Every structure is written in C-alpha cells, then in structure tokens.
mmCIF file of C-alpha atoms in Angstrom:
data_model
loop_
_atom_site.group_PDB
_atom_site.id
_atom_site.type_symbol
_atom_site.label_atom_id
_atom_site.label_comp_id
_atom_site.label_asym_id
_atom_site.label_seq_id
_atom_site.Cartn_x
_atom_site.Cartn_y
_atom_site.Cartn_z
ATOM 1 C CA MET A 4 -6.499 0.125 -21.796
ATOM 2 C CA ASN A 5 -5.805 -0.882 -24.891
ATOM 3 C CA GLU A 6 -8.504 -4.070 -26.467
ATOM 4 C CA PRO A 7 -11.435 -3.189 -26.869
ATOM 5 C CA LYS A 8 -14.171 -3.629 -23.894
ATOM 6 C CA GLY A 9 -15.333 -7.300 -25.210
ATOM 7 C CA ASP A 10 -12.051 -8.769 -24.936
ATOM 8 C CA ARG A 11 -11.641 -7.649 -21.187
ATOM 9 C CA ARG A 12 -14.912 -9.030 -20.701
ATOM 10 C CA LYS A 13 -14.369 -12.315 -21.694
ATOM 11 C CA PHE A 14 -10.582 -12.436 -20.501
ATOM 12 C CA LEU A 15 -12.269 -11.837 -16.890
ATOM 13 C CA ALA A 16 -14.948 -13.863 -17.536
ATOM 14 C CA ARG A 17 -12.889 -17.436 -18.616
ATOM 15 C CA ALA A 18 -10.272 -15.589 -15.760
ATOM 16 C CA GLY A 19 -12.979 -16.624 -13.412
ATOM 17 C CA ILE A 20 -14.103 -19.848 -14.439
ATOM 18 C CA ALA A 21 -10.002 -20.718 -14.007
ATOM 19 C CA THR A 22 -10.330 -19.804 -10.459
ATOM 20 C CA LEU A 23 -13.771 -20.899 -9.544
ATOM 21 C CA GLY A 24 -12.187 -24.102 -7.756
ATOM 22 C CA VAL A 25 -9.783 -21.947 -5.544
ATOM 23 C CA GLY A 26 -13.550 -20.838 -3.608
ATOM 24 C CA THR A 27 -13.050 -24.324 -2.059
ATOM 25 C CA ALA A 28 -9.488 -24.627 -1.473
ATOM 26 C CA SER A 29 -10.195 -21.046 0.492
ATOM 27 C CA LEU A 30 -11.891 -23.455 2.895
ATOM 28 C CA PHE A 31 -8.618 -25.419 4.509
ATOM 29 C CA ALA A 32 -6.463 -22.594 4.474
ATOM 30 C CA GLY A 33 -7.809 -21.785 7.607
ATOM 31 C CA THR A 34 -6.697 -25.082 9.274
ATOM 32 C CA ALA A 35 -2.752 -25.236 7.879
ATOM 33 C CA MET A 36 -1.926 -21.732 9.703
ATOM 34 C CA SER A 37 -3.057 -22.964 13.505
ATOM 35 C CA ALA A 38 0.203 -24.101 14.004
ATOM 36 C CA THR A 39 1.898 -20.951 14.031
ATOM 37 C CA THR A 40 2.501 -19.251 17.344
ATOM 38 C CA VAL A 41 2.344 -15.940 17.388
ATOM 39 C CA ARG A 42 5.346 -13.672 19.579
ATOM 40 C CA PRO A 43 3.672 -11.298 21.420
ATOM 41 C CA SER A 44 6.018 -8.310 19.035
ATOM 42 C CA ASP A 45 4.389 -9.938 15.860
ATOM 43 C CA VAL A 46 0.286 -8.804 17.159
ATOM 44 C CA GLY A 47 1.253 -5.258 15.937
ATOM 45 C CA VAL A 48 2.273 -6.182 12.810
ATOM 46 C CA ILE A 49 -0.830 -8.949 11.943
ATOM 47 C CA GLN A 50 -3.279 -6.436 13.040
ATOM 48 C CA THR A 51 -1.523 -3.279 10.443
ATOM 49 C CA ALA A 52 -2.068 -6.768 7.281
ATOM 50 C CA LEU A 53 -5.682 -7.100 9.434
ATOM 51 C CA ALA A 54 -6.466 -3.540 8.568
ATOM 52 C CA LEU A 55 -5.289 -4.395 5.217
ATOM 53 C CA GLU A 56 -7.483 -7.171 4.366
ATOM 54 C CA HIS A 57 -10.346 -5.167 6.225
ATOM 55 C CA GLU A 58 -10.116 -2.237 3.246
ATOM 56 C CA GLY A 59 -9.963 -4.672 0.742
ATOM 57 C CA ILE A 60 -12.710 -6.621 1.412
ATOM 58 C CA ALA A 61 -14.687 -3.987 1.622
ATOM 59 C CA ALA A 62 -13.153 -2.664 -1.598
ATOM 60 C CA TYR A 63 -15.008 -5.546 -3.412
ATOM 61 C CA ARG A 64 -17.924 -5.982 -1.554
ATOM 62 C CA ILE A 65 -19.081 -2.239 -1.938
ATOM 63 C CA ALA A 66 -17.813 -2.393 -5.872
ATOM 64 C CA GLY A 67 -19.508 -5.831 -6.273
ATOM 65 C CA LYS A 68 -22.512 -4.412 -5.799
ATOM 66 C CA SER A 69 -22.350 -0.924 -7.398
ATOM 67 C CA GLY A 70 -23.457 -2.372 -10.596
ATOM 68 C CA LEU A 71 -20.401 -1.443 -12.394
ATOM 69 C CA LEU A 72 -19.624 -4.578 -13.152
ATOM 70 C CA SER A 73 -20.095 -7.098 -15.813
ATOM 71 C CA PRO A 74 -21.453 -10.423 -14.498
ATOM 72 C CA GLY A 75 -18.208 -12.250 -14.958
ATOM 73 C CA THR A 76 -15.551 -9.675 -14.062
ATOM 74 C CA LEU A 77 -18.420 -9.938 -10.832
ATOM 75 C CA LYS A 78 -17.504 -13.592 -9.914
ATOM 76 C CA LEU A 79 -14.111 -12.326 -10.265
ATOM 77 C CA ALA A 80 -13.980 -10.139 -8.108
ATOM 78 C CA LEU A 81 -16.144 -12.149 -5.216
ATOM 79 C CA VAL A 82 -13.290 -15.334 -5.929
ATOM 80 C CA PHE A 83 -10.959 -12.445 -4.497
ATOM 81 C CA MET A 84 -12.720 -10.691 -2.102
ATOM 82 C CA GLY A 85 -13.616 -14.648 -0.547
ATOM 83 C CA HIS A 86 -9.417 -14.499 -0.746
ATOM 84 C CA HIS A 87 -8.957 -11.782 1.207
ATOM 85 C CA GLN A 88 -11.524 -12.328 3.951
ATOM 86 C CA ALA A 89 -9.657 -15.776 4.190
ATOM 87 C CA HIS A 90 -6.652 -13.848 4.784
ATOM 88 C CA ARG A 91 -8.463 -11.466 7.580
ATOM 89 C CA ASP A 92 -9.858 -14.767 9.421
ATOM 90 C CA SER A 93 -6.022 -16.810 9.474
ATOM 91 C CA LEU A 94 -5.285 -12.957 10.786
ATOM 92 C CA ALA A 95 -7.623 -12.764 13.845
ATOM 93 C CA LYS A 96 -7.452 -16.243 14.490
ATOM 94 C CA LEU A 97 -3.319 -15.784 15.318
ATOM 95 C CA VAL A 98 -4.794 -11.984 17.135
ATOM 96 C CA ALA A 99 -7.005 -13.422 19.575
ATOM 97 C CA THR A 100 -4.790 -17.035 19.978
ATOM 98 C CA ALA A 101 -2.284 -14.126 21.695
ATOM 99 C CA GLY A 102 -5.178 -12.734 23.351
ATOM 100 C CA GLY A 103 -5.299 -9.594 21.181
ATOM 101 C CA LYS A 104 -8.443 -7.795 20.451
ATOM 102 C CA PRO A 105 -7.994 -8.408 16.392
ATOM 103 C CA ALA A 106 -8.707 -4.774 14.599
ATOM 104 C CA GLU A 107 -11.447 -4.437 13.864
ATOM 105 C CA PRO A 108 -13.350 -3.136 9.991
ATOM 106 C CA LYS A 109 -14.282 0.139 10.042
ATOM 107 C CA THR A 110 -17.905 1.835 8.522
ATOM 108 C CA ASP A 111 -18.244 1.014 4.496
ATOM 109 C CA SER A 112 -18.962 4.899 5.247
ATOM 110 C CA GLN A 113 -15.352 5.384 6.005
ATOM 111 C CA TYR A 114 -14.082 3.278 2.939
ATOM 112 C CA ILE A 115 -15.787 4.918 0.434
ATOM 113 C CA ALA A 116 -14.441 8.280 1.266
ATOM 114 C CA GLU A 117 -10.866 6.688 1.177
ATOM 115 C CA LEU A 118 -10.796 4.772 -1.236
ATOM 116 C CA LYS A 119 -12.928 7.601 -3.017
ATOM 117 C CA LEU A 120 -15.105 4.778 -3.925
ATOM 118 C CA GLY A 121 -18.051 7.382 -5.629
ATOM 119 C CA SER A 122 -16.219 8.732 -8.234
ATOM 120 C CA LEU A 123 -15.792 5.233 -10.002
ATOM 121 C CA LYS A 124 -17.782 5.052 -12.836
ATOM 122 C CA SER A 125 -16.638 2.440 -15.107
ATOM 123 C CA GLU A 126 -16.122 -1.264 -14.978
ATOM 124 C CA ALA A 127 -12.216 0.117 -16.480
ATOM 125 C CA ASP A 128 -12.489 2.353 -12.920
ATOM 126 C CA VAL A 129 -13.083 -0.702 -10.708
ATOM 127 C CA VAL A 130 -9.927 -2.204 -12.117
ATOM 128 C CA ALA A 131 -7.912 0.304 -11.980
ATOM 129 C CA LEU A 132 -8.363 0.786 -8.329
ATOM 130 C CA ALA A 133 -8.522 -2.665 -7.398
ATOM 131 C CA THR A 134 -4.939 -2.931 -9.101
ATOM 132 C CA MET A 135 -3.417 0.020 -6.998
ATOM 133 C CA LEU A 136 -4.555 -1.779 -3.670
ATOM 134 C CA GLU A 137 -3.952 -5.390 -4.499
ATOM 135 C CA ARG A 138 -0.183 -4.435 -6.128
ATOM 136 C CA GLY A 139 0.274 -2.533 -2.834
ATOM 137 C CA ALA A 140 -0.617 -5.344 -0.324
ATOM 138 C CA ALA A 141 1.411 -8.036 -2.728
ATOM 139 C CA SER A 142 4.126 -4.953 -1.888
ATOM 140 C CA ALA A 143 3.182 -4.147 2.181
ATOM 141 C CA TYR A 144 3.456 -8.277 3.060
ATOM 142 C CA PHE A 145 6.637 -8.722 1.696
ATOM 143 C CA GLY A 146 8.127 -5.486 2.657
ATOM 144 C CA GLN A 147 7.067 -6.291 6.376
ATOM 145 C CA ILE A 148 8.599 -10.034 6.460
ATOM 146 C CA THR A 149 11.671 -8.764 8.476
ATOM 147 C CA ALA A 150 10.103 -6.621 11.346
ATOM 148 C CA LEU A 151 8.608 -9.989 11.695
ATOM 149 C CA LYS A 152 9.670 -12.486 14.570
ATOM 150 C CA ASP A 153 7.869 -15.920 14.048
ATOM 151 C CA PRO A 154 9.579 -17.706 10.745
ATOM 152 C CA GLY A 155 6.398 -19.147 10.011
ATOM 153 C CA LEU A 156 5.010 -16.683 10.876
ATOM 154 C CA ALA A 157 6.619 -14.995 7.528
ATOM 155 C CA LYS A 158 5.508 -18.162 5.582
ATOM 156 C CA LEU A 159 2.078 -17.154 5.704
ATOM 157 C CA PHE A 160 3.323 -13.164 4.438
ATOM 158 C CA ALA A 161 4.842 -14.532 2.051
ATOM 159 C CA SER A 162 1.677 -16.726 1.252
ATOM 160 C CA ILE A 163 -0.904 -13.984 1.305
ATOM 161 C CA SER A 164 1.402 -11.963 -0.226
ATOM 162 C CA ALA A 165 1.929 -14.488 -3.504
ATOM 163 C CA ASP A 166 -1.933 -14.523 -3.569
ATOM 164 C CA GLU A 167 -2.351 -10.398 -3.942
ATOM 165 C CA ALA A 168 0.425 -10.796 -6.659
ATOM 166 C CA ILE A 169 -2.142 -13.797 -8.650
ATOM 167 C CA HIS A 170 -4.522 -11.080 -8.043
ATOM 168 C CA TRP A 171 -2.703 -7.740 -8.839
ATOM 169 C CA THR A 172 -1.849 -9.919 -12.055
ATOM 170 C CA THR A 173 -4.957 -11.008 -13.339
ATOM 171 C CA LEU A 174 -6.277 -7.137 -13.479
ATOM 172 C CA ASN A 175 -3.195 -5.849 -15.062
ATOM 173 C CA ASN A 176 -3.422 -8.236 -17.912
ATOM 174 C CA ALA A 177 -7.946 -7.587 -17.892
ATOM 175 C CA ALA A 178 -6.716 -3.846 -17.928
ATOM 176 C CA GLY A 179 -4.180 -5.202 -20.727
ATOM 177 C CA THR A 180 -1.106 -3.251 -19.398
ATOM 178 C CA PRO A 181 1.962 -5.181 -19.854
ATOM 179 C CA ILE A 182 4.394 -6.845 -17.107
ATOM 180 C CA PRO A 183 6.969 -4.825 -16.021
ATOM 181 C CA THR A 184 10.047 -6.141 -17.993
ATOM 182 C CA ALA A 185 11.977 -5.777 -15.343
ATOM 183 C CA ALA A 186 12.436 -8.647 -11.964
ATOM 184 C CA TYR A 187 11.362 -7.797 -8.574
ATOM 185 C CA VAL A 188 8.200 -6.368 -9.672
ATOM 186 C CA PHE A 189 7.037 -5.444 -6.320
ATOM 187 C CA GLY A 190 10.243 -3.801 -5.166
ATOM 188 C CA MET B 13 18.239 30.536 -26.818
ATOM 189 C CA ARG B 14 21.404 29.766 -24.132
ATOM 190 C CA TRP B 15 19.313 32.172 -21.048
ATOM 191 C CA GLY B 16 15.835 31.074 -22.373
ATOM 192 C CA GLY B 17 17.271 27.554 -21.795
ATOM 193 C CA LEU B 18 18.286 27.860 -18.404
ATOM 194 C CA LEU B 19 14.950 29.815 -17.443
ATOM 195 C CA PHE B 20 12.952 26.862 -18.476
ATOM 196 C CA ALA B 21 15.981 23.976 -16.526
ATOM 197 C CA GLY B 22 14.854 26.344 -13.499
ATOM 198 C CA LEU B 23 10.668 26.403 -14.120
ATOM 199 C CA LEU B 24 11.032 22.372 -14.326
ATOM 200 C CA ALA B 25 13.171 22.451 -10.955
ATOM 201 C CA ALA B 26 10.717 24.698 -9.066
ATOM 202 C CA ALA B 27 7.713 23.028 -10.369
ATOM 203 C CA ALA B 28 8.732 19.627 -8.760
ATOM 204 C CA GLY B 29 9.672 21.281 -5.753
ATOM 205 C CA ALA B 30 12.669 22.640 -4.212
ATOM 206 C CA GLY B 31 15.634 20.569 -4.934
ATOM 207 C CA THR B 32 13.925 17.681 -6.963
ATOM 208 C CA VAL B 33 14.345 16.669 -9.921
ATOM 209 C CA PRO B 34 11.526 15.730 -12.440
ATOM 210 C CA ASP B 35 12.772 12.179 -13.342
ATOM 211 C CA ASP B 36 12.834 11.258 -9.605
ATOM 212 C CA VAL B 37 9.481 13.108 -8.433
ATOM 213 C CA ALA B 38 8.135 10.468 -11.500
ATOM 214 C CA ALA B 39 9.929 7.562 -10.726
ATOM 215 C CA GLY B 40 8.915 8.323 -6.411
ATOM 216 C CA LYS B 41 5.343 8.358 -7.576
ATOM 217 C CA ALA B 42 5.505 4.975 -9.113
ATOM 218 C CA LEU B 43 7.070 3.200 -6.107
ATOM 219 C CA TYR B 44 5.288 5.381 -3.823
ATOM 220 C CA LEU B 45 2.333 3.399 -5.428
ATOM 221 C CA ASN B 46 4.309 0.421 -5.523
ATOM 222 C CA THR B 47 5.245 0.359 -2.124
ATOM 223 C CA CYS B 48 2.966 2.559 -0.132
ATOM 224 C CA GLY B 49 -0.116 2.822 -2.204
ATOM 225 C CA GLY B 50 -1.458 -0.412 0.416
ATOM 226 C CA CYS B 51 -2.142 2.041 3.572
ATOM 227 C CA HIS B 52 -1.536 5.402 2.700
ATOM 228 C CA SER B 53 -2.798 7.743 0.109
ATOM 229 C CA VAL B 54 -1.985 11.747 -1.153
ATOM 230 C CA ASP B 55 -5.412 12.510 -0.241
ATOM 231 C CA THR B 56 -6.824 10.432 2.317
ATOM 232 C CA ASN B 57 -6.393 8.952 5.446
ATOM 233 C CA ARG B 58 -6.061 4.454 5.550
ATOM 234 C CA ILE B 59 -4.562 2.346 6.833
ATOM 235 C CA GLY B 60 -2.578 4.868 7.572
ATOM 236 C CA PRO B 61 -2.438 8.503 7.413
ATOM 237 C CA ARG B 62 -2.501 10.879 4.574
ATOM 238 C CA HIS B 63 0.647 12.250 3.142
ATOM 239 C CA ARG B 64 -0.340 15.340 1.847
ATOM 240 C CA ASN B 65 1.987 18.405 3.076
ATOM 241 C CA VAL B 66 3.904 15.248 4.989
ATOM 242 C CA VAL B 67 7.223 17.312 4.141
ATOM 243 C CA GLY B 68 7.423 19.569 6.547
ATOM 244 C CA ARG B 69 4.450 18.427 8.891
ATOM 245 C CA ALA B 70 4.596 18.162 12.654
ATOM 246 C CA VAL B 71 4.895 13.951 13.230
ATOM 247 C CA ALA B 72 1.131 12.056 14.217
ATOM 248 C CA SER B 73 -0.805 15.540 13.638
ATOM 249 C CA ILE B 74 -3.590 14.261 11.538
ATOM 250 C CA PRO B 75 -7.085 15.470 13.282
ATOM 251 C CA GLY B 76 -9.323 12.039 12.944
ATOM 252 C CA TYR B 77 -6.019 9.569 12.509
ATOM 253 C CA ASP B 78 -6.259 7.608 15.200
ATOM 254 C CA TYR B 79 -2.197 7.257 15.495
ATOM 255 C CA SER B 80 -0.515 4.748 18.146
ATOM 256 C CA SER B 81 1.170 6.228 21.055
ATOM 257 C CA ALA B 82 4.631 5.805 20.031
ATOM 258 C CA LEU B 83 4.178 7.761 16.806
ATOM 259 C CA LYS B 84 2.512 10.627 19.505
ATOM 260 C CA LYS B 85 5.532 10.516 21.504
ATOM 261 C CA LEU B 86 8.093 10.764 18.986
ATOM 262 C CA GLY B 87 7.814 14.716 18.561
ATOM 263 C CA GLY B 88 9.621 17.024 15.813
ATOM 264 C CA VAL B 89 8.590 17.669 12.363
ATOM 265 C CA TRP B 90 8.941 15.628 8.882
ATOM 266 C CA THR B 91 11.523 16.646 7.352
ATOM 267 C CA PRO B 92 13.655 14.691 4.075
ATOM 268 C CA ALA B 93 15.913 13.338 6.892
ATOM 269 C CA ARG B 94 13.836 11.727 9.509
ATOM 270 C CA LEU B 95 11.275 10.200 6.701
ATOM 271 C CA ASP B 96 14.853 9.650 6.145
ATOM 272 C CA GLN B 97 15.690 7.750 8.949
ATOM 273 C CA TRP B 98 11.893 6.122 9.361
ATOM 274 C CA LEU B 99 11.518 4.170 6.552
ATOM 275 C CA SER B 100 14.884 2.845 7.514
ATOM 276 C CA GLY B 101 13.231 0.836 10.848
ATOM 277 C CA THR B 102 10.121 2.437 11.616
ATOM 278 C CA GLN B 103 10.203 0.176 15.397
ATOM 279 C CA LYS B 104 14.124 1.750 15.552
ATOM 280 C CA MET B 105 12.826 5.158 15.672
ATOM 281 C CA ALA B 106 8.757 4.701 17.132
ATOM 282 C CA PRO B 107 9.141 1.657 18.897
ATOM 283 C CA GLY B 108 5.866 0.022 19.179
ATOM 284 C CA SER B 109 4.240 2.423 16.038
ATOM 285 C CA LYS B 110 1.793 0.710 13.736
ATOM 286 C CA MET B 111 4.079 0.989 10.621
ATOM 287 C CA TYR B 112 6.090 -2.078 10.404
ATOM 288 C CA LEU B 113 7.203 -1.231 6.272
ATOM 289 C CA GLU B 114 10.925 -1.408 6.229
ATOM 290 C CA LEU B 115 12.888 0.292 2.618
ATOM 291 C CA ASP B 116 16.749 -1.218 3.297
ATOM 292 C CA ASP B 117 17.191 0.205 -0.163
ATOM 293 C CA PRO B 118 18.985 4.089 0.255
ATOM 294 C CA THR B 119 17.447 4.784 -3.835
ATOM 295 C CA LYS B 120 14.194 3.619 -3.159
ATOM 296 C CA ARG B 121 13.888 5.947 -0.192
ATOM 297 C CA ARG B 122 15.673 8.902 -2.100
ATOM 298 C CA LEU B 123 13.021 9.047 -4.836
ATOM 299 C CA ILE B 124 10.570 8.090 -2.348
ATOM 300 C CA ILE B 125 10.838 10.752 -0.120
ATOM 301 C CA ALA B 126 11.590 13.227 -3.003
ATOM 302 C CA TYR B 127 7.715 12.667 -4.444
ATOM 303 C CA LEU B 128 6.796 13.574 -0.487
ATOM 304 C CA ARG B 129 8.707 16.871 -0.998
ATOM 305 C CA SER B 130 6.638 16.980 -4.147
ATOM 306 C CA VAL B 131 2.933 17.113 -2.671
ATOM 307 C CA SER B 132 4.225 18.992 0.061
ATOM 308 C CA ALA B 133 3.937 22.587 -0.388
ATOM 309 C CA SER B 134 6.824 23.961 2.119
ATOM 310 C CA ALA B 135 9.200 20.654 1.175
ATOM 311 C CA MET B 136 12.395 21.681 3.123
ATOM 312 C CA PRO B 137 15.923 23.588 0.864
ATOM 313 C CA GLU B 138 18.128 21.637 -0.550
ATOM 314 C CA HIS B 139 20.928 21.639 2.395
ATOM 315 C CA SER B 140 18.146 19.783 5.534
ATOM 316 C CA ARG B 141 18.521 16.246 2.806
ATOM 317 C CA MET B 142 19.638 13.193 4.231
ATOM 318 C CA ALA B 143 23.080 11.543 4.252
ATOM 319 C CA SER B 144 23.648 14.280 6.702
ATOM 320 C CA GLN B 145 22.096 12.989 9.894
ATOM 321 C CA PRO B 146 23.372 10.301 11.670
ATOM 322 C CA ARG B 147 21.578 6.884 11.777
ATOM 323 C CA HIS B 148 21.579 3.861 13.912
#
C-alpha cells in the first residue's frame, strides 16, 4: 500500500484495459472442458471447488455493488468475476455429467457474514480481501490435484489455479506489495 | 538481567500458546492464509468450518456447519497429532470427507498446526504433539 491512491487507480485501470479481451475468450472455456469424463471419486473434489467459486463470485458481485470501487477497479473486478463464473460453469457441468447435483451458492447474507463484507470501508479493503481469497484459491486448486484420479480434470484444476494466480498477481501489484522473492509462491 | 531475560522468554512462549515458538506461529499464520485461506477462516464458517479453538475441539462439532457424514463418523477430539494425520491425507483418515487438500511437507504441517494451537484456548501440552502417532 505504499503507492499513492491515484497511481493504484491508474494501474488498475490499465490492467482493466489489458484484460478486456478475456471476457470474450472465456466464452470458449466451456467447450474446452467438455471432453473430460468424471470418475465418481472425483465428484466430491469438484463440489468443494464449486463452493469456492460460488464464494468468489459472490464476493466480487457484492463488493462491486458496494460503491467502494473506482471505475477502473470495478471493471477489473467484473473481469475476474467472469473468470470465476466460467470456472463455475465448467465444474457444475462436470458434476451434472456424472449424475450429481452441483453444489448451490449460499445466500448473499451468508456470504456477507462469512467474509465480513460489511466491514469493508474502502477500495483498499476490498482489494486486500480479494487478494487473500485469490491467493487461497490458487493454492487450494493445485493443493487438491493429488487427490484427483482423472488427468484431464487435473489439467482443468491446474488451468483454474493459473487463472487465480493471475488475479492474485494483479491485485498484489495494485496494492504495491512486492512479489515474494522465494520460488513456489503458492506452496 | 539474567532472570529478567528468562522471565521474558517464558512470557513470550506462554503468549504464543503452550509449546509453540513465536516465529513458528508467524510462519504458520502466513502458510495458513496461503494454503487454508481459500476455504477457511479462523472466526467464520466458509467452505470449511471455522478454526478458532480447533485444538482440543471435538471433531465435526461446529453448530450450523454442514459436515460430511464421513467426518461426523470420525469422532474424538482434534489434537496436534490428529491434525497432522488429517493434513497428511484427509481421505485416508475420513474417506468421503469434503476436504481433499493434502500437505506432504511435514515442516509446513508443523508450522500450520503451531498457528492453529495459537488460536486455540485449550491447546494441548507439548508431549501430545506429532511424531508420537503412527501414520499409515
């Protein structure tokens, strides 16, 4: 948080412009995944991942409506939310293909209480929370890969983990926090 | 001076929770945020149940959290040794549980458990830690 606020805004606005194309690209993400067959033992892992995506989507959606975000940051938050929605759709489809019932999102009031969204007072607070969630998500995806039986699904988890890592990196830079010097940032 | 130093060291150790070193707790907290923070918080249930007082707490005992039947069946209390076993392989310990993340690095497990002890009022004494338990 060393940078003056104006610079952070500019950074986020620039990052937003650079990633505008991604929304269109994510339209194709669903088709890339349709070939994956799900083994019954993998369905549980997908359901837990789906719960994580639901939470991420809610966090961006609710924070996006808070009025705390400047236009550039809001644009970026919506791009990230779009990625999480694409992840959710791929994961939910896989559960349904396997004959399961995809995990449902919780209510907004539950997410507000669980993530303490009511205590967010500034854009910096929102960025700090999103940074924490994205870091945890990047780490959670690859941390569960060894539990998967299907290599195609492992590839999907690695791909989602990389998306979350992009979100974390962007937010981390926006806050002016240096990148950790040691390798294996996510564990 | 000497006695003062000892007393100070003792206070630090006590402040960090029985049997844990302050450095371990700080390192463990950073690892916790990174590795567990996607699903867990200390004070609120999220994708997983909250962790305040987890050391010394009955397994699957947080009201309002929707545990899997696998974890409800496990029974007993979370000790540092059992947490170590859990983090080494949740599906080996409670097949069908909703948590799949595994940590194969024993140092990371030790540091994260040191942090969990520090947020637990009734943290177990040193002698019940890790290693003493057989693993499969």
